[in-house]
């Protein structure tokens, strides 16, 4: 009995001796729950932030990543996925976490600059090399011989931006809600499959070779061209598109419980730094910092961009009218005979 | 010498054989070939790097952990239920057999959702679990539970018919001759079912490693933490890392091939035993 006790004591001493050097340099682990196309961006950004934090505080930060369709990722956080921060495709998905699980302060958009959207993007078209169907603008998507690939707006954030971009275009060009609905219905009638997330849709288009045009995040389109060959695809920039503002927030309930509020806030704040903005631009997100935007302007085609606030009166209303149960998307989908 | 009395035309056998072989070539050999050729497309060095990078190692470890927990539990559960069903009479036996088969009938995605609805923070036990800081879904316990659910029928299903066929005469004799219940189980029941049992264990092992749908729902997709091998393959594929995706996939395929060989061996043993018995 005595020997067991002294053994335990010895083990305790050994463990302490092993742990002691690390007591000052704490090992912090954060979980960033994000949407599909940000995988490569955050992989690079996480390393930059870890280095920055190590220099600033001396602590080691490991940021773990989780990716999927923006809507389903938000659902997982609502169901208890332990995210310290969420970096989702659109404000509504962050709102959903705030409202359904009360895990995020409803005031979240005011906590970081630019409505908590550190980088922006837009929706462009990816077509096959040589553009065999001659697709130039939104009007070409309603032609009966064009197959369009876009994910499911019920689960994918990118798909909701796609839907609203098309709607906004038609609304301005044809002047009425009815005409816009008709236009968007025609586009959906040309969609052979609805994937659950943006990356799935990209793979359907580039890997499985389905469809003539992919409606994609600008960054996703440029990335797939760079990854899979300029000789296979090209990007078509429409005359008008939507300014997509992916939103970020800390998840209050989780960071308070885990004691990671300070580092989680710093993690998101650093997205606005020169280095964070440069990494965003390098991964084809449009930077919001004017200096970096100027520096990288050549990488991003110029086009007319409208905002969700101007055309749809913000995400709250857009979500309710278009994507809630029985909304425009459901009506359109039911009207298309499949 | 036996003369063949054939009613069917002469060309039927080669035709059937040809069709089967062609089918196997297209749907089995070709995809298997693709997995290995893609995995090795950039050489052994890249292959080795793909299966030894930290997230891949974590995925392999998690998969093995899941197997190490679920397979023994399912073995115990399977033997106990099979014993109950084969050797005892009670009311509701038919219902119990149906219940054991339930996981085969339920879609894996639903199986995953059941656990989210039970243990998610909006679920039945969510508030209590979060108060006590216990994590089930989006963590290893959830993955284990979902896999247990999916693989629970395999062992029981394999040995129930075996035990029923053997009846209870041998056990009764052993008991009459003074063996204890425990002795009877080890010396009489187990030897009789061992090959069937092993077959069930192998099947449940293969499914536990390869399960995707149910695990995807409860995983939360946290890299290096809650991604099993099949989930890791999907992530790599989505990131245009095709060689790495196929490298990890080839490991799963190798496991499947080993399983297949073991399965054939066991079937051969069972067949031999049946021949001897008759």
Coordinates of C-alpha atoms in Angstrom, one line a residue:
Chain A
X1 CA 0.0 0.0 0.0
X2 CA 2.8 2.3 0.9
X3 CA 4.7 1.6 -2.2
X4 CA 1.6 2.4 -4.3
X5 CA 1.3 5.7 -2.6
X6 CA 4.9 6.6 -3.1
X7 CA 4.5 5.5 -6.7
X8 CA 1.6 7.8 -7.2
X9 CA 3.6 10.6 -5.6
X10 CA 6.4 9.9 -8.0
X11 CA 4.2 10.0 -11.0
X12 CA 2.6 13.3 -9.9
X13 CA 6.1 14.8 -9.6
X14 CA 7.0 13.5 -13.0
X15 CA 3.9 14.9 -14.6
X16 CA 4.4 18.3 -12.9
X17 CA 8.0 18.4 -14.2
X18 CA 6.8 17.7 -17.7
X19 CA 4.0 20.2 -17.6
X20 CA 5.9 23.0 -15.8
X21 CA 7.7 24.5 -18.8
X22 CA 4.4 24.9 -20.6
X23 CA 2.5 26.6 -17.8
X24 CA 3.5 30.1 -19.0
X25 CA 3.0 29.4 -22.7
X26 CA -0.6 28.3 -22.6
X27 CA -1.9 26.1 -25.4
X28 CA -5.1 27.5 -26.7
X29 CA -7.4 25.8 -29.1
X30 CA -10.1 27.6 -31.1
X31 CA -12.7 26.2 -33.4
X32 CA -13.6 28.2 -36.5
X33 CA -16.9 26.9 -38.0
X34 CA -17.0 28.2 -41.5
X35 CA -18.6 27.7 -44.9
X36 CA -17.3 25.7 -47.9
X37 CA -15.0 27.9 -50.1
X38 CA -13.0 29.4 -47.2
X39 CA -11.0 26.2 -46.6
X40 CA -7.8 27.3 -48.2
X41 CA -8.1 30.9 -47.0
X42 CA -8.4 30.0 -43.3
X43 CA -5.7 27.3 -43.5
X44 CA -3.3 30.1 -44.4
X45 CA -4.8 32.7 -42.1
X46 CA -4.7 30.4 -39.1
X47 CA -1.0 30.0 -39.4
X48 CA -0.5 33.8 -39.7
X49 CA -2.6 34.4 -36.7
X50 CA -0.9 31.7 -34.6
X51 CA 2.4 33.5 -35.3
X52 CA 1.0 36.9 -34.6
X53 CA -0.5 35.7 -31.2
X54 CA 2.7 33.9 -30.2
X55 CA 4.7 37.2 -30.8
X56 CA 2.1 39.2 -29.0
X57 CA 1.2 37.0 -26.0
X58 CA 3.6 34.1 -26.1
X59 CA 0.7 31.6 -26.2
X60 CA 0.3 28.8 -28.8
X61 CA -3.0 28.9 -30.6
X62 CA -4.2 26.1 -32.7
X63 CA -7.2 26.9 -34.8
X64 CA -9.3 24.0 -35.8
X65 CA -11.5 24.2 -39.0
X66 CA -14.9 22.9 -39.9
X67 CA -16.4 23.5 -43.3
X68 CA -19.7 22.8 -45.0
X69 CA -22.8 24.5 -46.4
X70 CA -23.2 27.8 -44.5
X71 CA -26.8 26.9 -43.5
X72 CA -26.0 23.4 -42.2
X73 CA -22.9 24.7 -40.4
X74 CA -25.1 27.3 -38.6
X75 CA -27.5 24.4 -37.8
X76 CA -24.7 22.4 -36.2
X77 CA -23.6 25.3 -34.0
X78 CA -27.3 25.7 -32.9
X79 CA -27.3 22.0 -32.1
X80 CA -24.2 22.4 -30.0
X81 CA -21.1 22.3 -32.2
X82 CA -18.5 24.0 -29.9
X83 CA -17.5 26.9 -32.2
X84 CA -15.5 29.8 -30.7
X85 CA -16.0 31.8 -33.9
X86 CA -18.3 31.4 -36.9
X87 CA -17.2 32.8 -40.3
X88 CA -20.3 32.1 -42.4
X89 CA -21.4 33.0 -45.9
X90 CA -24.0 35.5 -44.9
X91 CA -25.4 37.5 -42.0
X92 CA -28.7 35.6 -41.8
X93 CA -26.9 32.4 -40.7
X94 CA -25.2 34.2 -37.8
X95 CA -28.6 35.7 -36.9
X96 CA -30.1 32.2 -36.8
X97 CA -27.6 31.2 -34.2
X98 CA -28.3 34.4 -32.2
X99 CA -32.1 33.8 -32.4
X100 CA -32.6 30.1 -32.2
X101 CA -29.9 29.2 -29.7
X102 CA -29.2 32.6 -28.0
X103 CA -25.6 31.7 -28.4
X104 CA -24.6 35.0 -30.0
X105 CA -25.4 38.5 -28.9
X106 CA -28.1 39.9 -31.3
X107 CA -26.0 43.0 -31.5
X108 CA -23.1 41.1 -33.2
X109 CA -23.0 43.0 -36.5
X110 CA -22.0 46.1 -34.6
X111 CA -19.0 44.5 -32.9
X112 CA -16.6 44.6 -35.9
X113 CA -16.2 47.2 -38.7
X114 CA -18.1 46.9 -42.1
X115 CA -21.0 45.1 -40.4
X116 CA -18.7 42.4 -39.3
X117 CA -17.8 41.5 -42.9
X118 CA -14.0 41.8 -43.1
X119 CA -13.8 40.7 -46.8
X120 CA -16.4 40.6 -49.6
X121 CA -17.0 38.7 -52.7
X122 CA -19.5 38.5 -55.5
X123 CA -21.1 36.0 -57.8
X124 CA -19.6 35.3 -61.2
X125 CA -20.1 32.6 -63.9
X126 CA -17.6 29.7 -64.6
X127 CA -18.0 28.3 -68.1
X128 CA -16.1 25.6 -70.1
X129 CA -13.1 26.7 -72.2
X130 CA -14.1 28.7 -75.3
X131 CA -17.5 29.4 -73.8
X132 CA -19.3 27.0 -76.2
X133 CA -22.8 28.3 -75.3
X134 CA -21.8 31.9 -75.6
X135 CA -22.8 33.0 -72.1
X136 CA -22.2 36.7 -71.5
X137 CA -24.7 37.8 -68.9
X138 CA -27.7 36.7 -66.7
X139 CA -30.0 36.7 -69.7
X140 CA -28.1 33.8 -71.2
X141 CA -28.9 31.6 -68.2
X142 CA -32.6 31.4 -69.1
X143 CA -32.1 30.0 -72.6
X144 CA -33.6 26.5 -72.9
X145 CA -30.4 24.8 -74.0
X146 CA -28.2 26.0 -71.1
X147 CA -27.7 23.8 -68.1
X148 CA -27.0 25.9 -64.9
X149 CA -25.2 24.5 -61.8
X150 CA -26.0 26.2 -58.5
X151 CA -26.3 24.7 -55.0
X152 CA -29.5 24.4 -52.8
X153 CA -30.3 27.8 -51.2
X154 CA -31.9 26.0 -48.3
X155 CA -28.5 24.7 -47.1
X156 CA -25.9 26.8 -49.0
X157 CA -25.1 30.4 -48.4
X158 CA -23.5 30.9 -51.8
X159 CA -26.7 29.6 -53.4
X160 CA -28.7 32.3 -51.6
X161 CA -26.4 34.9 -53.0
X162 CA -26.8 33.4 -56.5
X163 CA -30.6 33.5 -56.2
X164 CA -30.6 37.1 -55.0
X165 CA -28.1 38.2 -57.6
X166 CA -30.3 36.8 -60.4
X167 CA -33.4 38.3 -58.8
X168 CA -31.8 41.7 -58.3
X169 CA -30.6 41.8 -61.9
X170 CA -34.1 40.9 -63.3
X171 CA -35.8 43.3 -60.9
X172 CA -33.7 46.2 -62.2
X173 CA -33.8 45.2 -65.9
X174 CA -37.5 44.2 -66.2
X175 CA -38.9 46.4 -63.5
X176 CA -41.3 44.2 -61.5
X177 CA -41.4 41.5 -58.9
X178 CA -43.5 39.2 -61.2
X179 CA -41.0 39.5 -64.0
X180 CA -38.1 38.8 -61.6
X181 CA -39.9 35.7 -60.3
X182 CA -40.5 34.5 -63.9
X183 CA -36.8 35.1 -64.8
X184 CA -35.5 33.2 -61.7
X185 CA -38.0 30.4 -62.3
X186 CA -36.6 29.9 -65.8
X187 CA -33.0 29.7 -64.4
X188 CA -34.0 27.0 -61.9
X189 CA -35.8 25.1 -64.6
X190 CA -32.3 24.8 -66.2
X191 CA -30.7 23.4 -63.1
X192 CA -30.2 19.6 -63.2
X193 CA -28.9 19.1 -59.6
X194 CA -28.9 21.1 -56.4
X195 CA -25.9 20.3 -54.3
X196 CA -25.9 21.1 -50.6
X197 CA -22.9 23.3 -50.5
X198 CA -20.8 25.5 -52.9
X199 CA -17.9 23.1 -53.0
X200 CA -20.1 20.2 -53.9
X201 CA -21.6 22.3 -56.8
X202 CA -18.1 23.2 -58.0
X203 CA -17.1 19.5 -58.0
X204 CA -20.3 18.6 -59.9
X205 CA -19.4 21.2 -62.6
X206 CA -15.6 20.6 -62.8
X207 CA -15.2 17.0 -61.8
X208 CA -18.4 15.3 -63.0
X209 CA -18.6 17.6 -66.0
X210 CA -22.3 18.4 -65.6
X211 CA -23.8 21.7 -66.8
X212 CA -22.7 24.6 -69.1
X213 CA -22.3 27.3 -66.4
X214 CA -21.6 27.3 -62.7
X215 CA -22.9 30.2 -60.6
X216 CA -20.1 30.6 -58.1
X217 CA -18.4 32.7 -55.6
X218 CA -15.8 34.8 -57.3
X219 CA -13.1 33.3 -55.1
X220 CA -14.4 29.7 -55.7
X221 CA -14.3 30.3 -59.5
X222 CA -10.8 31.7 -59.5
X223 CA -9.6 28.9 -57.2
X224 CA -11.0 26.2 -59.3
X225 CA -9.4 27.7 -62.4
X226 CA -6.0 27.8 -60.7
X227 CA -6.3 24.3 -59.2
X228 CA -7.7 22.6 -62.2
X229 CA -6.3 24.4 -65.2
X230 CA -6.9 27.5 -67.2
X231 CA -7.1 25.4 -70.3
X232 CA -10.4 23.9 -69.1
X233 CA -12.5 26.7 -67.8
X234 CA -13.0 30.5 -68.0
X235 CA -14.7 33.1 -65.8
X236 CA -17.4 35.2 -67.2
X237 CA -18.1 38.4 -65.3
X238 CA -21.8 39.5 -65.7
X239 CA -22.7 43.2 -66.2
X240 CA -24.2 43.4 -62.7
X241 CA -23.9 41.2 -59.6
X242 CA -24.5 41.3 -55.8
X243 CA -22.0 42.5 -53.2
X244 CA -21.7 39.4 -51.0
X245 CA -20.7 40.1 -47.5
X246 CA -19.6 37.0 -45.6
X247 CA -20.1 37.6 -41.8
X248 CA -18.0 36.8 -38.8
X249 CA -18.8 36.6 -35.1
X250 CA -17.6 35.1 -31.9
X251 CA -20.0 32.7 -30.3
X252 CA -20.5 34.3 -26.9
X253 CA -22.0 31.3 -25.1
X254 CA -19.0 29.1 -26.1
X255 CA -16.2 31.5 -25.6
X256 CA -17.5 32.5 -22.2
X257 CA -17.7 28.9 -21.1
X258 CA -14.2 28.1 -22.5
X259 CA -12.6 31.4 -21.4
X260 CA -11.4 32.1 -25.0
X261 CA -13.2 35.4 -25.5
X262 CA -10.1 37.5 -25.7
X263 CA -8.2 35.4 -28.2
X264 CA -11.4 34.7 -30.3
X265 CA -12.1 38.4 -30.6
X266 CA -8.4 39.0 -31.5
X267 CA -8.6 36.3 -34.1
X268 CA -11.5 38.0 -35.9
X269 CA -10.0 41.5 -35.4
X270 CA -6.8 40.4 -37.1
X271 CA -8.8 39.7 -40.3
X272 CA -8.9 43.4 -40.7
X273 CA -5.2 43.9 -40.3
X274 CA -3.0 44.5 -43.3
X275 CA -1.7 40.9 -43.1
X276 CA -5.2 39.4 -42.8
X277 CA -6.5 41.5 -45.7
X278 CA -3.5 40.5 -47.8
X279 CA -4.1 36.8 -47.2
X280 CA -7.8 37.3 -48.0
X281 CA -6.9 39.0 -51.3
X282 CA -4.4 36.2 -52.1
X283 CA -7.2 33.7 -51.7
X284 CA -9.4 35.8 -54.0
X285 CA -11.6 37.5 -51.5
X286 CA -12.1 41.2 -52.1
X287 CA -10.3 43.1 -49.2
X288 CA -12.2 45.9 -47.4
X289 CA -9.0 47.8 -46.4
X290 CA -8.7 50.6 -49.0
X291 CA -4.9 50.3 -49.2
X292 CA -4.8 46.6 -49.8
X293 CA -7.8 46.9 -52.2
X294 CA -5.8 49.3 -54.3
X295 CA -2.8 47.1 -54.1
X296 CA -4.7 44.0 -55.4
X297 CA -7.2 45.8 -57.7
X298 CA -5.8 44.1 -60.8
X299 CA -6.9 40.7 -59.5
X300 CA -10.5 41.6 -59.3
X301 CA -12.6 42.5 -62.4
X302 CA -14.6 45.7 -62.1
X303 CA -18.4 45.3 -62.3
X304 CA -21.5 47.0 -61.0
X305 CA -22.4 45.6 -57.5
X306 CA -25.6 46.2 -55.7
X307 CA -26.0 45.5 -52.0
X308 CA -28.6 43.3 -50.2
X309 CA -29.6 46.3 -48.1
X310 CA -30.4 48.5 -51.1
X311 CA -32.4 45.9 -53.1
X312 CA -33.8 43.5 -50.6
X313 CA -33.9 45.6 -47.4
X314 CA -31.4 43.4 -45.6
X315 CA -31.0 39.7 -44.8
X316 CA -33.9 39.5 -42.4
X317 CA -36.4 40.4 -45.1
X318 CA -34.7 38.6 -47.9
X319 CA -34.5 35.4 -45.9
X320 CA -38.2 35.5 -44.9
X321 CA -39.5 36.4 -48.4
X322 CA -37.2 34.1 -50.4
X323 CA -35.9 31.2 -48.5
X324 CA -38.2 30.5 -45.5
X325 CA -40.7 27.6 -45.8
X326 CA -43.3 28.6 -48.4
X327 CA -41.1 31.5 -49.6
X328 CA -40.2 32.4 -53.2
X329 CA -37.8 29.5 -53.6
X330 CA -40.3 26.9 -52.4
X331 CA -42.9 28.3 -54.7
X332 CA -40.6 28.4 -57.7
X333 CA -39.4 24.9 -57.0
X334 CA -42.9 23.5 -56.7
X335 CA -43.9 25.2 -60.0
X336 CA -41.1 23.5 -61.9
X337 CA -42.3 20.1 -63.1
X338 CA -39.6 17.6 -62.5
Chain B
X1 CA -18.7 -40.5 -64.5
X2 CA -21.7 -38.4 -64.5
X3 CA -23.4 -37.4 -67.7
X4 CA -24.8 -33.9 -67.8
X5 CA -28.5 -33.7 -68.6
X6 CA -28.9 -30.2 -69.9
X7 CA -32.2 -28.7 -70.9
X8 CA -30.7 -25.3 -71.5
X9 CA -28.9 -24.5 -74.8
X10 CA -25.1 -24.9 -74.9
X11 CA -24.3 -21.3 -75.3
X12 CA -26.1 -20.2 -72.1
X13 CA -23.3 -21.1 -69.7
X14 CA -20.5 -19.1 -71.5
X15 CA -22.9 -16.2 -72.0
X16 CA -23.8 -16.1 -68.3
X17 CA -20.2 -16.4 -67.3
X18 CA -19.2 -13.7 -69.8
X19 CA -21.9 -11.3 -68.5
X20 CA -20.9 -11.9 -64.9
X21 CA -17.2 -11.4 -65.5
X22 CA -17.8 -8.3 -67.6
X23 CA -20.1 -6.9 -64.8
X24 CA -17.4 -7.6 -62.2
X25 CA -14.7 -6.1 -64.3
X26 CA -16.7 -2.8 -64.8
X27 CA -18.2 -2.4 -61.4
X28 CA -15.4 -3.9 -59.2
X29 CA -12.0 -4.3 -60.8
X30 CA -12.1 -1.0 -62.6
X31 CA -13.0 1.2 -59.6
X32 CA -10.5 -0.7 -57.5
X33 CA -7.8 -0.1 -60.1
X34 CA -8.7 3.6 -60.2
X35 CA -8.4 4.0 -56.5
X36 CA -4.9 2.5 -56.4
X37 CA -3.6 4.1 -59.6
X38 CA -4.9 7.6 -58.5
X39 CA -3.4 7.1 -55.0
X40 CA 0.0 6.3 -56.5
X41 CA -0.3 8.8 -59.4
X42 CA 2.4 11.1 -57.8
X43 CA 4.6 8.3 -56.5
X44 CA 5.1 6.5 -53.2
X45 CA 6.6 9.6 -51.5
X46 CA 3.4 11.7 -51.9
X47 CA 1.4 8.6 -51.0
X48 CA 3.3 8.1 -47.8
X49 CA 3.1 11.9 -47.0
X50 CA -0.7 11.8 -47.6
X51 CA -1.3 9.1 -45.1
X52 CA 1.1 10.3 -42.4
X53 CA 0.1 14.0 -42.3
X54 CA -1.4 14.9 -38.8
X55 CA -5.0 15.1 -39.9
X56 CA -4.8 11.8 -41.7
X57 CA -3.2 10.1 -38.7
X58 CA -5.9 11.6 -36.4
X59 CA -8.6 10.2 -38.8
X60 CA -7.0 6.8 -38.8
X61 CA -6.7 6.8 -35.0
X62 CA -10.3 7.9 -34.5
X63 CA -11.5 5.2 -36.9
X64 CA -9.5 2.6 -35.0
X65 CA -10.8 3.8 -31.7
X66 CA -14.4 3.7 -32.9
X67 CA -13.8 0.1 -34.2
X68 CA -12.1 -1.0 -30.9
X69 CA -15.1 0.2 -28.9
X70 CA -18.0 -0.6 -31.1
X71 CA -17.0 -4.1 -32.3
X72 CA -16.5 -5.7 -28.9
X73 CA -19.7 -4.1 -27.6
X74 CA -21.7 -5.3 -30.5
X75 CA -20.2 -8.8 -30.1
X76 CA -21.3 -9.0 -26.5
X77 CA -24.7 -7.6 -27.5
X78 CA -25.0 -9.9 -30.4
X79 CA -24.2 -13.1 -28.5
X80 CA -26.5 -12.2 -25.6
X81 CA -29.5 -11.4 -27.9
X82 CA -28.8 -14.4 -30.1
X83 CA -28.7 -16.7 -27.1
X84 CA -31.9 -15.2 -25.7
X85 CA -33.7 -15.6 -29.0
X86 CA -32.4 -19.1 -29.9
X87 CA -32.6 -20.8 -26.5
X88 CA -35.5 -19.3 -24.7
X89 CA -39.2 -18.9 -25.4
X90 CA -41.0 -15.7 -24.4
X91 CA -43.7 -13.4 -25.5
X92 CA -42.7 -10.7 -28.0
X93 CA -39.8 -12.6 -29.5
X94 CA -41.0 -11.8 -33.0
X95 CA -41.0 -8.1 -32.1
X96 CA -37.5 -8.3 -30.6
X97 CA -36.2 -9.9 -33.9
X98 CA -37.7 -7.1 -35.8
X99 CA -36.2 -4.5 -33.5
X100 CA -32.7 -6.0 -34.0
X101 CA -33.1 -5.5 -37.7
X102 CA -34.3 -1.9 -37.4
X103 CA -30.9 -0.3 -38.0
X104 CA -30.8 -2.1 -41.4
X105 CA -34.1 -0.5 -42.3
X106 CA -33.4 3.1 -41.1
X107 CA -31.4 5.4 -43.4
X108 CA -28.0 6.2 -41.8
X109 CA -28.7 9.9 -42.0
X110 CA -31.8 9.5 -39.9
X111 CA -29.7 7.4 -37.5
X112 CA -27.3 10.3 -37.1
X113 CA -30.2 12.8 -36.7
X114 CA -31.7 10.7 -33.9
X115 CA -28.6 11.4 -31.8
X116 CA -28.6 15.1 -32.7
X117 CA -32.2 15.3 -31.6
X118 CA -31.5 13.5 -28.4
X119 CA -28.1 14.9 -27.3
X120 CA -27.8 18.2 -29.4
X121 CA -28.1 21.3 -27.3
X122 CA -31.6 21.9 -28.6
X123 CA -32.4 18.2 -28.0
X124 CA -34.1 16.3 -25.2
X125 CA -31.0 15.9 -23.0
X126 CA -29.2 19.0 -24.4
X127 CA -29.7 21.3 -21.4
X128 CA -28.7 18.7 -18.8
X129 CA -25.6 17.7 -20.8
X130 CA -24.4 21.2 -21.3
X131 CA -24.9 22.0 -17.6
X132 CA -22.7 19.1 -16.7
X133 CA -20.3 19.9 -19.5
X134 CA -20.7 16.5 -21.2
X135 CA -20.2 16.5 -25.0
X136 CA -21.8 13.7 -27.0
X137 CA -22.7 15.0 -30.5
X138 CA -20.0 16.7 -32.5
X139 CA -17.5 14.7 -30.4
X140 CA -16.1 11.2 -30.2
X141 CA -19.0 9.7 -28.1
X142 CA -21.6 10.7 -30.7
X143 CA -19.5 9.1 -33.5
X144 CA -19.3 5.9 -31.4
X145 CA -23.0 5.9 -30.6
X146 CA -24.0 6.4 -34.3
X147 CA -21.6 3.6 -35.4
X148 CA -22.9 1.3 -32.6
X149 CA -26.4 1.9 -33.8
X150 CA -25.6 1.2 -37.5
X151 CA -23.5 -1.9 -36.8
X152 CA -25.5 -3.5 -34.0
X153 CA -27.4 -6.1 -36.1
X154 CA -24.4 -7.7 -37.7
X155 CA -23.3 -10.1 -35.1
X156 CA -26.7 -11.1 -33.8
X157 CA -28.0 -11.6 -37.4
X158 CA -25.2 -14.0 -38.2
X159 CA -25.4 -16.3 -35.2
X160 CA -29.2 -16.4 -34.5
X161 CA -29.9 -18.9 -37.3
X162 CA -26.8 -20.8 -36.3
X163 CA -27.9 -21.2 -32.7
X164 CA -31.5 -21.9 -33.7
X165 CA -30.3 -24.7 -36.0
X166 CA -28.2 -26.3 -33.3
X167 CA -31.1 -26.3 -30.8
X168 CA -30.4 -26.7 -27.0
X169 CA -29.8 -30.5 -26.7
X170 CA -26.0 -30.1 -26.3
X171 CA -26.3 -27.5 -23.7
X172 CA -28.9 -29.5 -21.8
X173 CA -26.7 -32.5 -21.8
X174 CA -23.8 -30.5 -20.5
X175 CA -25.9 -29.1 -17.7
X176 CA -27.2 -32.5 -16.8
X177 CA -23.7 -33.8 -16.6
X178 CA -22.9 -31.2 -14.0
X179 CA -21.3 -28.3 -16.0
X180 CA -22.0 -24.8 -14.7
X181 CA -23.7 -22.3 -17.0
X182 CA -20.5 -20.5 -17.6
X183 CA -18.7 -23.8 -18.5
X184 CA -21.5 -24.7 -20.8
X185 CA -21.2 -21.4 -22.6
X186 CA -17.4 -21.6 -23.1
X187 CA -17.1 -25.3 -23.8
X188 CA -20.3 -26.0 -25.8
X189 CA -22.1 -22.9 -27.1
X190 CA -19.1 -20.9 -28.2
X191 CA -17.2 -23.6 -30.1
X192 CA -20.4 -24.3 -32.0
X193 CA -20.9 -20.7 -33.1
X194 CA -17.3 -19.5 -33.3
X195 CA -17.0 -19.2 -37.1
X196 CA -20.4 -17.6 -37.5
X197 CA -19.5 -15.2 -34.7
X198 CA -16.2 -14.3 -36.4
X199 CA -18.0 -13.7 -39.6
X200 CA -20.4 -11.3 -37.9
X201 CA -17.5 -9.5 -36.2
X202 CA -15.7 -9.0 -39.5
X203 CA -18.8 -7.6 -41.2
X204 CA -19.5 -5.3 -38.3
X205 CA -15.8 -4.2 -38.3
X206 CA -15.9 -3.4 -42.0
X207 CA -19.1 -1.4 -41.6
X208 CA -17.8 0.5 -38.6
X209 CA -14.7 1.6 -40.5
X210 CA -16.6 2.6 -43.6
X211 CA -19.7 4.2 -42.2
X212 CA -20.2 7.7 -43.7
X213 CA -23.8 9.0 -43.5
X214 CA -24.6 8.6 -39.8
X215 CA -21.2 9.7 -38.7
X216 CA -21.2 12.7 -41.0
X217 CA -24.4 14.0 -39.3
X218 CA -23.0 13.8 -35.8
X219 CA -19.3 14.6 -36.6
X220 CA -19.3 18.4 -36.9
X221 CA -16.5 18.0 -39.4
X222 CA -13.7 19.3 -37.1
X223 CA -10.5 18.4 -38.9
X224 CA -8.1 16.3 -36.9
X225 CA -10.6 15.8 -34.2
X226 CA -14.0 14.4 -35.3
X227 CA -13.3 13.2 -38.9
X228 CA -13.1 9.5 -39.4
X229 CA -11.3 8.1 -42.5
X230 CA -14.3 8.2 -44.9
X231 CA -15.1 11.8 -43.8
X232 CA -11.4 12.7 -44.2
X233 CA -11.5 11.3 -47.8
X234 CA -14.5 13.5 -48.6
X235 CA -12.8 16.6 -47.2
X236 CA -9.6 16.0 -49.2
X237 CA -11.6 15.4 -52.3
X238 CA -13.4 18.7 -51.8
X239 CA -10.1 20.5 -51.5
X240 CA -8.9 19.3 -54.9
X241 CA -6.3 17.1 -53.2
X242 CA -7.2 14.1 -55.3
X243 CA -4.0 12.1 -54.7
X244 CA -4.3 12.4 -51.0
X245 CA -8.0 11.6 -51.0
X246 CA -7.3 8.4 -53.0
X247 CA -4.4 7.5 -50.8
X248 CA -6.6 7.5 -47.7
X249 CA -9.3 5.8 -49.7
X250 CA -6.8 3.1 -50.7
X251 CA -6.2 2.3 -47.0
X252 CA -9.9 1.8 -46.6
X253 CA -10.0 -0.4 -49.7
X254 CA -7.1 -2.5 -48.4
X255 CA -9.0 -3.1 -45.2
X256 CA -12.0 -4.1 -47.3
X257 CA -9.8 -6.5 -49.3
X258 CA -8.4 -8.1 -46.1
X259 CA -12.0 -8.4 -44.8
X260 CA -13.0 -10.1 -48.0
X261 CA -10.1 -12.6 -47.8
X262 CA -10.9 -13.4 -44.1
X263 CA -14.6 -13.7 -45.0
X264 CA -13.9 -16.2 -47.7
X265 CA -11.6 -18.2 -45.4
X266 CA -14.3 -18.4 -42.8
X267 CA -16.9 -19.4 -45.3
X268 CA -14.6 -22.1 -46.4
X269 CA -14.1 -23.3 -42.8
X270 CA -17.9 -23.2 -42.2
X271 CA -18.5 -25.2 -45.3
X272 CA -15.9 -27.8 -44.4
X273 CA -17.4 -28.2 -40.9
X274 CA -20.8 -28.7 -42.4
X275 CA -19.4 -31.4 -44.7
X276 CA -17.8 -33.2 -41.7
X277 CA -21.0 -33.0 -39.7
X278 CA -23.1 -34.7 -42.3

